[in-house]
Coordinates of C-alpha atoms in Angstrom, one line a residue:
X1 CA 13.4 18.4 23.8
X2 CA 16.9 17.1 24.5
X3 CA 19.0 15.3 22.0
X4 CA 17.9 11.8 21.3
X5 CA 19.8 8.8 20.0
X6 CA 18.3 5.8 18.3
X7 CA 18.4 2.7 20.3
X8 CA 21.2 0.5 19.0
X9 CA 22.3 -1.1 22.3
X10 CA 22.8 -4.8 23.0
X11 CA 19.2 -5.0 24.1
X12 CA 18.1 -4.3 20.5
X13 CA 17.0 -7.5 18.8
X14 CA 16.4 -6.8 15.1
X15 CA 14.4 -10.0 14.5
X16 CA 12.2 -9.3 17.5
X17 CA 11.7 -5.7 16.6
X18 CA 10.9 -6.4 13.0
X19 CA 8.5 -9.1 13.9
X20 CA 6.9 -6.8 16.5
X21 CA 6.6 -3.9 14.1
X22 CA 5.4 -6.1 11.2
X23 CA 2.8 -7.8 13.4
X24 CA 1.3 -4.5 14.6
X25 CA 1.4 -3.1 11.1
X26 CA -0.3 -6.1 9.6
X27 CA -3.0 -6.1 12.3
X28 CA -3.4 -2.3 11.7
X29 CA -3.7 -2.6 7.9
X30 CA -6.2 -5.5 8.0
X31 CA -8.4 -3.8 10.5
X32 CA -8.2 -0.7 8.3
X33 CA -8.9 -2.8 5.3
X34 CA -11.9 -4.4 7.0
X35 CA -13.3 -1.0 7.7
X36 CA -12.6 0.0 4.1
X37 CA -14.4 -3.1 2.7
X38 CA -17.4 -2.3 4.8
X39 CA -17.2 1.3 3.5
X40 CA -16.9 0.1 -0.1
X41 CA -19.8 -2.3 0.3
X42 CA -22.1 0.4 1.6
X43 CA -20.9 3.3 -0.6
X44 CA -21.0 1.2 -3.8
X45 CA -24.7 0.7 -3.3
X46 CA -25.4 4.3 -2.3
X47 CA -23.3 6.0 -5.0
X48 CA -22.6 5.3 -8.7
X49 CA -19.3 4.6 -10.6
X50 CA -19.6 8.1 -11.9
X51 CA -19.5 9.5 -8.3
X52 CA -16.4 7.5 -7.5
X53 CA -14.8 8.7 -10.8
X54 CA -15.3 12.4 -10.0
X55 CA -13.8 11.9 -6.5
X56 CA -10.9 9.9 -7.9
X57 CA -10.1 12.7 -10.3
X58 CA -9.7 15.1 -7.4
X59 CA -7.6 12.6 -5.5
X60 CA -5.3 12.1 -8.5
X61 CA -4.6 15.8 -8.8
X62 CA -3.8 16.2 -5.1
X63 CA -1.6 13.0 -5.2
X64 CA 0.4 14.3 -8.1
X65 CA 1.0 17.7 -6.5
X66 CA 2.1 16.1 -3.2
X67 CA 4.4 13.8 -5.2
X68 CA 6.2 16.6 -7.1
X69 CA 6.7 18.6 -3.9
X70 CA 7.7 15.8 -1.6
X71 CA 10.3 16.8 0.9
X72 CA 10.9 13.4 2.6
X73 CA 10.9 15.1 6.0
X74 CA 9.2 12.2 7.8
X75 CA 11.6 9.7 6.2
X76 CA 14.6 11.7 7.3
X77 CA 13.3 12.1 10.8
X78 CA 12.8 8.3 11.1
X79 CA 16.2 7.6 9.6
X80 CA 18.2 10.1 11.7
X81 CA 20.3 8.4 14.4
X82 CA 20.2 11.6 16.5
X83 CA 17.5 14.3 16.5
X84 CA 16.4 17.2 18.7
X85 CA 13.5 19.6 19.0
X86 CA 14.9 21.6 16.1
X87 CA 14.7 18.6 13.8
X88 CA 11.0 18.0 14.7
X89 CA 10.1 21.7 14.4
X90 CA 11.8 22.0 11.0
X91 CA 10.0 18.9 9.7
X92 CA 6.6 20.3 10.9
X93 CA 7.4 23.7 9.3
X94 CA 8.3 22.1 6.0
X95 CA 5.1 20.1 6.0
X96 CA 3.0 23.2 6.8
X97 CA 4.5 25.2 4.0
X98 CA 4.2 22.3 1.6
X99 CA 0.4 22.0 2.3
X100 CA -0.1 25.7 1.9
X101 CA 1.7 25.7 -1.4
X102 CA -0.2 22.6 -2.7
X103 CA -3.5 24.0 -1.6
X104 CA -2.9 27.2 -3.7
X105 CA -1.7 25.1 -6.6
X106 CA -4.9 23.0 -6.5
X107 CA -7.0 26.2 -6.8
X108 CA -4.9 27.6 -9.6
X109 CA -4.8 24.3 -11.6
X110 CA -8.4 23.2 -11.1
X111 CA -9.6 24.6 -14.5
X112 CA -6.7 22.8 -16.3
X113 CA -7.7 19.6 -14.5
X114 CA -11.3 20.1 -15.7
X115 CA -10.1 20.3 -19.3
X116 CA -7.9 17.3 -19.0
X117 CA -10.5 15.1 -17.5
X118 CA -13.3 16.7 -19.6
X119 CA -15.3 17.1 -16.3
X120 CA -16.2 20.6 -15.3
X121 CA -17.6 19.4 -11.9
X122 CA -14.0 18.7 -10.8
X123 CA -13.3 22.4 -10.3
X124 CA -15.6 22.8 -7.3
X125 CA -14.5 19.4 -5.9
X126 CA -10.8 20.5 -6.0
X127 CA -11.7 23.8 -4.2
X128 CA -13.1 21.8 -1.3
X129 CA -10.2 19.4 -1.3
X130 CA -7.8 22.4 -1.2
X131 CA -9.4 23.4 2.1
X132 CA -8.7 19.9 3.4
X133 CA -5.1 20.3 2.3
X134 CA -4.8 23.7 4.1
X135 CA -6.2 22.2 7.3
X136 CA -4.0 19.1 7.1
X137 CA -0.9 21.2 7.0
X138 CA -1.2 22.0 10.7
X139 CA -1.2 18.3 11.7
X140 CA 1.4 17.4 14.3
X141 CA 4.4 15.1 13.3
X142 CA 3.6 13.1 16.5
X143 CA 2.5 10.1 14.5
X144 CA 5.9 10.1 12.7
X145 CA 7.7 10.2 16.1
X146 CA 5.6 7.3 17.2
X147 CA 7.0 5.2 14.3
X148 CA 10.5 6.3 15.0
X149 CA 10.1 5.3 18.6
X150 CA 8.8 1.9 17.4
X151 CA 5.6 2.3 19.3
X152 CA 3.6 0.3 16.8
X153 CA 0.7 -0.2 19.2
X154 CA 0.1 3.5 19.2
X155 CA 0.6 3.7 15.5
X156 CA -2.1 1.0 15.2
X157 CA -4.6 2.9 17.3
X158 CA -3.9 6.2 15.4
X159 CA -4.5 4.6 12.0
X160 CA -7.8 3.1 13.2
X161 CA -8.9 6.4 14.6
X162 CA -8.1 8.1 11.3
X163 CA -10.0 5.5 9.2
X164 CA -13.1 5.7 11.4
X165 CA -13.0 9.5 11.3
X166 CA -13.5 9.3 7.6
X167 CA -15.8 6.3 7.5
X168 CA -18.7 7.5 9.6
X169 CA -19.0 11.0 8.1
X170 CA -18.8 9.7 4.6
X171 CA -21.4 7.0 5.1
X172 CA -23.7 9.5 6.8
X173 CA -23.3 12.0 4.0
X174 CA -23.8 9.4 1.3
X175 CA -27.2 8.5 2.8
X176 CA -28.1 12.2 3.0
X177 CA -26.7 13.5 -0.2
X178 CA -26.5 10.4 -2.4
X179 CA -23.7 11.7 -4.7
X180 CA -20.0 12.4 -5.0
X181 CA -20.1 15.3 -2.5
X182 CA -20.4 12.7 0.3
X183 CA -16.8 11.5 -0.6
X184 CA -15.5 15.1 -0.8
X185 CA -17.0 16.4 2.4
X186 CA -16.3 13.1 4.2
X187 CA -12.6 13.7 3.4
X188 CA -12.8 17.2 4.8
X189 CA -14.4 16.2 8.1
X190 CA -11.9 13.3 8.4
X191 CA -9.0 15.7 7.9
X192 CA -10.2 18.0 10.7
X193 CA -10.5 15.1 13.1
X194 CA -7.1 13.8 11.9
X195 CA -5.4 17.0 13.0
X196 CA -7.0 16.8 16.4
X197 CA -5.9 13.2 16.9
X198 CA -2.3 13.9 15.7
X199 CA -1.9 16.2 18.7
X200 CA -3.7 14.0 21.2
X201 CA -1.6 10.9 20.3
X202 CA 1.8 12.3 21.1
X203 CA 3.1 15.1 23.6
X204 CA 5.2 16.8 20.9
X205 CA 4.1 20.4 20.2
X206 CA 5.5 22.2 17.1
X207 CA 7.1 25.6 16.7
X208 CA 7.9 27.4 13.4
X209 CA 11.6 26.8 12.7
X210 CA 14.1 26.4 9.9
X211 CA 17.1 25.6 12.1
X212 CA 17.7 22.2 10.4
X213 CA 16.5 23.3 7.0
X214 CA 19.8 22.6 5.3
X215 CA 19.7 18.9 6.3
X216 CA 16.2 18.5 5.1
X217 CA 17.0 20.3 1.8
X218 CA 19.9 18.0 1.1
X219 CA 17.8 14.9 1.8
X220 CA 14.9 16.3 -0.2
X221 CA 17.1 16.8 -3.3
X222 CA 18.1 13.2 -3.1
X223 CA 14.6 11.7 -2.4
X224 CA 12.3 14.0 -4.4
X225 CA 13.2 12.5 -7.8
X226 CA 12.4 9.0 -6.5
X227 CA 9.2 10.1 -4.8
X228 CA 8.0 11.8 -8.0
X229 CA 8.7 8.8 -10.2
X230 CA 7.2 6.4 -7.7
X231 CA 4.0 8.4 -7.4
X232 CA 3.7 8.9 -11.1
X233 CA 4.1 5.2 -11.7
X234 CA 1.4 4.4 -9.1
X235 CA -1.0 6.9 -10.6
X236 CA -0.2 6.4 -14.3
X237 CA -3.0 3.9 -15.2
X238 CA -5.6 6.1 -13.6
X239 CA -4.3 9.3 -15.1
X240 CA -4.2 7.7 -18.6
X241 CA -7.7 6.3 -18.4
X242 CA -9.0 9.5 -16.8
X243 CA -7.7 11.6 -19.8
X244 CA -9.6 9.6 -22.4
X245 CA -12.6 8.2 -20.6
X246 CA -15.7 9.4 -18.8
X247 CA -16.2 9.7 -15.1
X248 CA -18.1 6.4 -15.2
X249 CA -15.1 4.6 -16.8
X250 CA -12.8 6.4 -14.4
X251 CA -14.9 5.2 -11.4
X252 CA -14.9 1.6 -12.6
X253 CA -11.2 1.5 -13.2
X254 CA -10.4 3.2 -9.9
X255 CA -12.6 0.9 -7.8
X256 CA -11.3 -2.1 -9.7
X257 CA -7.7 -1.2 -9.0
X258 CA -8.4 -0.6 -5.4
X259 CA -10.3 -3.8 -4.9
X260 CA -8.0 -6.0 -7.0
X261 CA -4.8 -4.9 -5.3
X262 CA -6.1 -4.2 -1.8
X263 CA -5.4 -7.7 -0.5
X264 CA -1.8 -7.9 -1.7
X265 CA -1.2 -4.2 -0.8
X266 CA -2.5 -4.7 2.7
X267 CA 0.2 -7.4 3.2
X268 CA 3.2 -5.5 1.8
X269 CA 2.3 -2.0 3.0
X270 CA 2.3 -2.8 6.7
X271 CA 5.4 -5.0 6.4
X272 CA 7.2 -2.1 4.7
X273 CA 6.0 0.2 7.4
X274 CA 7.5 -2.0 10.0
X275 CA 10.7 -2.8 8.1
X276 CA 12.0 0.7 7.2
X277 CA 13.1 1.8 10.7
X278 CA 14.6 -1.6 11.4
X279 CA 16.4 -1.7 8.0
X280 CA 18.0 1.6 8.9
X281 CA 19.4 0.1 12.1
X282 CA 20.9 -3.0 10.4
X283 CA 22.9 -1.3 7.7
X284 CA 26.1 -1.9 9.6
X285 CA 25.5 -5.7 9.7
X286 CA 25.0 -6.7 6.0
X287 CA 25.0 -10.5 6.8
X288 CA 22.1 -10.2 9.2
X289 CA 20.4 -7.7 6.9
X290 CA 20.6 -10.2 4.0
X291 CA 19.3 -13.1 6.1
X292 CA 16.3 -11.1 7.2
X293 CA 15.7 -9.7 3.7
X294 CA 15.5 -13.2 2.2
X295 CA 13.1 -14.3 4.9
X296 CA 10.8 -11.3 4.4
X297 CA 10.9 -11.8 0.6
X298 CA 10.0 -15.5 1.0
X299 CA 7.1 -14.6 3.3
X300 CA 5.8 -12.0 0.9
X301 CA 6.0 -14.4 -2.1
X302 CA 4.3 -17.2 -0.1
X303 CA 1.4 -14.8 0.8
X304 CA 0.8 -12.5 -2.1
X305 CA 0.9 -14.9 -5.0
X306 CA -2.1 -17.0 -3.8
X307 CA -3.8 -13.8 -2.6
X308 CA -3.6 -12.1 -6.1
X309 CA -4.5 -15.3 -8.0
X310 CA -7.4 -15.9 -5.6
X311 CA -8.8 -12.4 -6.3
X312 CA -8.4 -12.9 -10.0
X313 CA -10.2 -16.3 -10.2
X314 CA -13.1 -15.1 -8.0
X315 CA -13.5 -11.6 -9.5
X316 CA -17.1 -12.2 -10.7
X317 CA -18.4 -13.2 -7.3
X318 CA -16.3 -10.7 -5.5
X319 CA -17.8 -7.8 -7.5
X320 CA -21.4 -9.2 -7.1
X321 CA -20.9 -9.6 -3.3
X322 CA -19.2 -6.3 -2.5
X323 CA -20.2 -3.9 -5.3
X324 CA -23.5 -5.0 -6.9
X325 CA -24.7 -5.5 -10.5
X326 CA -24.0 -1.9 -11.6
X327 CA -20.3 -2.6 -11.3
X328 CA -20.1 -5.6 -13.7
X329 CA -17.7 -3.7 -16.0
X330 CA -15.1 -4.0 -13.2
X331 CA -15.0 -7.8 -13.4
X332 CA -12.6 -8.3 -16.3
X333 CA -10.5 -5.4 -15.0
X334 CA -10.0 -7.0 -11.6
X335 CA -9.0 -10.3 -13.2
X336 CA -5.9 -8.7 -14.7
X337 CA -5.1 -6.0 -12.2
X338 CA -5.1 -8.6 -9.3
X339 CA -2.2 -10.3 -11.1
X340 CA -0.3 -7.1 -11.6
X341 CA -0.8 -6.5 -7.8
X342 CA 1.3 -9.6 -7.1
X343 CA 4.2 -8.2 -9.2
X344 CA 3.8 -4.7 -7.6
X345 CA 3.9 -6.2 -4.1
X346 CA 7.0 -8.2 -4.8
X347 CA 8.7 -5.2 -6.4
X348 CA 7.7 -2.9 -3.5
X349 CA 9.1 -5.2 -0.9
X350 CA 12.3 -5.8 -2.9
X351 CA 13.5 -2.3 -3.2
X352 CA 11.2 0.4 -1.9
X353 CA 12.3 0.5 1.7
X354 CA 15.8 -1.0 1.7
X355 CA 17.4 1.3 -0.8
X356 CA 16.4 4.5 1.0
X357 CA 17.4 2.9 4.4
X358 CA 20.8 2.1 2.8
X359 CA 21.2 5.7 1.7
X360 CA 21.0 4.9 -2.0
X361 CA 18.3 7.5 -2.8
X362 CA 20.0 8.5 -6.0
X363 CA 20.1 4.9 -7.3
X364 CA 16.5 4.3 -6.2
X365 CA 15.5 7.5 -8.1
X366 CA 17.1 6.4 -11.3
X367 CA 15.5 3.0 -11.0
X368 CA 12.1 4.6 -10.3
X369 CA 12.4 6.8 -13.4
X370 CA 13.5 3.9 -15.6
X371 CA 10.5 1.9 -14.3
X372 CA 8.2 4.8 -15.1
X373 CA 9.6 5.3 -18.7
X374 CA 9.1 1.6 -19.3
X375 CA 5.6 1.5 -17.9
X376 CA 3.9 4.5 -19.5
X377 CA 4.4 3.5 -23.2
X378 CA 3.2 -0.1 -22.4
X379 CA 0.1 1.3 -20.7
X380 CA -0.6 3.5 -23.7
X381 CA -0.3 0.6 -26.1
X382 CA -2.6 -1.5 -24.1
X383 CA -5.2 1.3 -23.9
X384 CA -4.9 1.9 -27.7
X385 CA -5.5 -1.7 -28.5
X386 CA -8.4 -2.7 -26.1
X387 CA -9.4 0.4 -24.1
X388 CA -9.6 0.1 -20.3
X389 CA -9.3 -3.7 -20.5
X390 CA -6.1 -3.4 -22.5
X391 CA -4.8 -1.0 -19.9
X392 CA -5.5 -3.5 -17.2
X393 CA -3.6 -6.2 -19.2
X394 CA -0.7 -3.9 -19.7
X395 CA -0.3 -3.4 -15.9
X396 CA 0.7 -7.1 -15.8
X397 CA 3.2 -6.9 -18.7
X398 CA 5.2 -3.8 -17.5
X399 CA 6.5 -5.2 -14.2
X400 CA 7.8 -8.3 -15.9
X401 CA 10.1 -6.1 -18.0
X402 CA 11.5 -3.9 -15.2
X403 CA 11.8 -6.6 -12.5
X404 CA 15.3 -7.6 -13.7
X405 CA 16.5 -4.0 -13.2
X406 CA 15.2 -4.0 -9.7
X407 CA 17.0 -7.3 -9.0
X408 CA 20.3 -5.9 -10.3
X409 CA 20.1 -2.8 -8.0
X410 CA 19.2 -4.9 -4.9
X411 CA 22.3 -7.0 -5.4
X412 CA 24.3 -3.9 -4.5
X413 CA 22.9 -3.9 -1.0
X414 CA 22.2 -7.6 -0.1
X415 CA 23.6 -10.9 -1.3
X416 CA 20.7 -12.3 -3.3
X417 CA 21.6 -15.0 -5.9
X418 CA 18.9 -15.7 -8.5
X419 CA 18.9 -19.3 -7.3
X420 CA 17.7 -18.1 -3.9
X421 CA 14.7 -16.3 -5.4
X422 CA 13.9 -19.5 -7.3
X423 CA 14.1 -21.6 -4.2
X424 CA 11.6 -19.4 -2.3
X425 CA 9.2 -18.9 -5.2
X426 CA 8.8 -22.0 -7.2
X427 CA 6.5 -23.8 -4.7
X428 CA 4.2 -20.8 -4.2
X429 CA 3.9 -20.3 -7.9
X430 CA 3.1 -24.0 -8.6
X431 CA 0.7 -24.1 -5.7
X432 CA -1.1 -21.0 -6.9
X433 CA -1.4 -22.5 -10.4
X434 CA -3.0 -25.7 -9.0
X435 CA -5.3 -23.5 -6.9
X436 CA -6.4 -21.5 -9.9
X437 CA -7.2 -24.5 -12.1
X438 CA -9.0 -26.3 -9.2
X439 CA -11.2 -23.3 -8.4
X440 CA -12.0 -22.8 -12.1
X441 CA -12.9 -26.4 -12.7
X442 CA -14.8 -27.0 -9.5
X443 CA -16.6 -23.6 -9.1
X444 CA -20.0 -24.2 -7.4
X445 CA -22.3 -22.8 -10.1
X446 CA -25.3 -24.5 -8.4
X447 CA -25.1 -22.1 -5.4
X448 CA -27.4 -19.1 -6.0
X449 CA -25.8 -16.6 -3.7
X450 CA -22.6 -15.0 -4.9
X451 CA -21.3 -14.4 -1.3
X452 CA -21.7 -18.2 -0.6
X453 CA -19.9 -19.1 -3.9
X454 CA -17.1 -16.6 -3.0
X455 CA -16.7 -18.1 0.5
X456 CA -16.7 -21.6 -0.9
X457 CA -14.1 -20.8 -3.5
X458 CA -11.9 -19.0 -1.0
X459 CA -11.9 -21.8 1.6
X460 CA -11.4 -24.5 -1.1
X461 CA -8.7 -22.5 -2.9
X462 CA -6.8 -21.8 0.3
X463 CA -6.9 -25.5 1.3
X464 CA -5.7 -26.6 -2.2
X465 CA -2.8 -24.0 -2.1
X466 CA -1.7 -25.0 1.4
X467 CA -1.8 -28.7 0.7
X468 CA 0.1 -28.3 -2.6
X469 CA 2.8 -26.0 -1.1
X470 CA 3.4 -28.2 2.0
X471 CA 3.3 -31.3 -0.2
X472 CA 6.0 -29.9 -2.5
X473 CA 8.0 -28.8 0.5
X474 CA 8.0 -32.4 1.9
X475 CA 8.8 -33.9 -1.4
X476 CA 11.8 -31.5 -1.6
X477 CA 13.2 -32.9 1.6
X478 CA 11.8 -30.3 4.0
X479 CA 14.4 -27.6 3.3
X480 CA 15.1 -24.7 5.6
X481 CA 13.0 -21.7 4.5
X482 CA 9.6 -20.0 4.8
X483 CA 7.6 -23.2 4.8
X484 CA 9.8 -24.6 7.6
X485 CA 9.3 -21.5 9.7
X486 CA 5.5 -21.6 9.2
X487 CA 5.3 -25.3 10.0
X488 CA 7.4 -24.9 13.1
X489 CA 5.3 -21.9 14.2
X490 CA 2.0 -23.8 13.7
X491 CA 3.4 -26.8 15.5
X492 CA 4.4 -24.6 18.5
X493 CA 0.9 -23.0 18.6
X494 CA -0.7 -26.4 18.5
X495 CA 1.6 -27.8 21.3
X496 CA 0.9 -24.7 23.4
X497 CA -2.9 -25.0 22.9
X498 CA -2.7 -28.7 23.8
X499 CA -0.8 -28.0 27.0
X500 CA -3.3 -25.4 28.0
X501 CA -6.2 -27.8 27.5
X502 CA -4.3 -30.5 29.5
X503 CA -3.8 -28.1 32.4
X504 CA -7.4 -27.1 32.3
X505 CA -8.4 -30.7 32.4

């Protein structure tokens, strides 16, 4: 493979490329989420909260080990302005050795995990998951190269293939086995298929190499502290509840967290996926970077606030429709975790991608550790006061404390006055409040079916939010901003649709 250079020519349009990448990523994540919702709907009725809890314990252990051994090889490969075959081979070699090391650690630490979770069944589960990790180590880095080359359509197809490769085996095994082993072996089968697809999706073929090892080591030393803190922060609530609760409580909290934050997460995750390679290209033009950053932040705030509030206010019908009666314990948890998902999403989009793209890994790591040190004590206090419900409430409190620190660090990269944040957020916040109160007051209790009540509340709430935000925007004098962009975009679509109808006539 000859030397490659990232495309930074006059033909590169950052707005177009970011929109293209984000659009593909959002489509990908929502299709994946749709598959996930169907999977949850089916599995929640075939399996118990205890089954989900045991599988979640195994996933937490693996997630922790991957976090503390993170090399950041994929991130460096994407960020590198120039790369060759040796860069790719070294990244693949590091990933292979990382998986081998983690697989061995899983086997060694499985008895300790059983003691911590007070669940002896987790030992055998971890042994099977270790096999998945070993197999996953030989995956090609072709999917990473696809992202670097901005081939988001291929990235979309790859993600769908991966999701389906787990979906069908897991559903089939759940029908056959009826317990947590369906989740474990479904993951194993999915990993095997994932490896095959990773080679089919891109022509790159790996070789064992350490030629560029020093570059990756330098980058790893800067990014590992941040990745560890970030992953620990993400897993902290589940680890805390897992250490003091049963598999049943663990299952309820895990599924509650996944369901409550899935809608907001499925907005910010694909956007972050599309932003990172483009942020890296815009670091030499801070004015353009700032302009795009503010637009993206405004879009996120406009979308995730009503999404999180909507999940919170419809939690009872959401659980009844998707999970069933045996998951009623999840309802109050979802009501609070959905709100924390809003704050998590805003924090994620504010600093997760841009600081690394700007080469400020050290500052991002310090911020991530401060965030973790603030969060864990608050979670413990919440758990001590009200059990798992108190823990769910604490997930809302913690982000409110560390958000000012995130804002301070971001100001070092982009020009983001506090007044700008207020301008892009006050209308969505007020609109979501009106939506929440309206849905609460006018909830259709007379409808017997939970799914119909859920649809009714969702449509009604979305309408109230849209009318409120647009109304406030008009009363404010139609200022330039996210609402202006959305109204113009909708207007263009309507005009285009009308022209097509006229031509057909």
